[in-house]
Amino acid sequence: MGTIRVVRGTATGPTATASYDAALAAANVHDYNLVSVSSV
């Protein structure tokens, strides 16, 4: 199993999507493909 990195970023924006994108940039993970993970 590989390394699991935990990062944190916060941001505000005029829309929820803009806030989310800015938070990804603040956490320096905006250039990665994020996939949803489910335990189901």
mmCIF file of C-alpha atoms in Angstrom:
data_model
loop_
_atom_site.group_PDB
_atom_site.id
_atom_site.type_symbol
_atom_site.label_atom_id
_atom_site.label_comp_id
_atom_site.label_asym_id
_atom_site.label_seq_id
_atom_site.Cartn_x
_atom_site.Cartn_y
_atom_site.Cartn_z
ATOM 1 C CA MET A 1 0.000 0.000 0.000
ATOM 2 C CA GLY A 2 1.222 3.486 -0.826
ATOM 3 C CA THR A 3 1.500 6.588 1.276
ATOM 4 C CA ILE A 4 -1.675 8.450 2.183
ATOM 5 C CA ARG A 5 -1.128 12.183 2.500
ATOM 6 C CA VAL A 6 -3.513 14.390 4.425
ATOM 7 C CA VAL A 7 -3.607 18.070 3.487
ATOM 8 C CA ARG A 8 -5.631 21.075 4.559
ATOM 9 C CA GLY A 9 -6.775 24.202 2.779
ATOM 10 C CA THR A 10 -9.395 26.838 3.453
ATOM 11 C CA ALA A 11 -10.772 29.556 1.208
ATOM 12 C CA THR A 12 -13.760 31.710 0.413
ATOM 13 C CA GLY A 13 -15.343 32.621 -2.886
ATOM 14 C CA PRO A 14 -18.474 33.919 -4.551
ATOM 15 C CA THR A 15 -19.757 30.378 -5.160
ATOM 16 C CA ALA A 16 -19.306 26.979 -3.541
ATOM 17 C CA THR A 17 -17.315 25.755 -6.534
ATOM 18 C CA ALA A 18 -15.006 28.784 -6.466
ATOM 19 C CA SER A 19 -14.426 28.267 -2.739
ATOM 20 C CA TYR A 20 -13.674 24.580 -3.291
ATOM 21 C CA ASP A 21 -11.229 25.330 -6.124
ATOM 22 C CA ALA A 22 -9.477 27.998 -4.041
ATOM 23 C CA ALA A 23 -9.211 25.620 -1.069
ATOM 24 C CA LEU A 24 -7.636 22.971 -3.309
ATOM 25 C CA ALA A 25 -5.111 25.570 -4.480
ATOM 26 C CA ALA A 26 -4.421 26.628 -0.874
ATOM 27 C CA ALA A 27 -3.683 22.988 -0.018
ATOM 28 C CA ASN A 28 -1.453 22.754 -3.123
ATOM 29 C CA VAL A 29 -3.461 19.845 -4.560
ATOM 30 C CA HIS A 30 -5.239 21.720 -7.360
ATOM 31 C CA ASP A 31 -3.267 19.940 -10.104
ATOM 32 C CA TYR A 32 -4.321 16.419 -9.109
ATOM 33 C CA ASN A 33 -7.301 14.306 -10.136
ATOM 34 C CA LEU A 34 -9.363 13.683 -7.021
ATOM 35 C CA VAL A 35 -11.485 10.549 -6.858
ATOM 36 C CA SER A 36 -14.238 9.824 -4.401
ATOM 37 C CA VAL A 37 -13.573 7.008 -1.977
ATOM 38 C CA SER A 38 -16.304 4.910 -0.438
ATOM 39 C CA SER A 39 -16.201 2.148 2.134
ATOM 40 C CA VAL A 40 -19.424 0.670 0.753
#
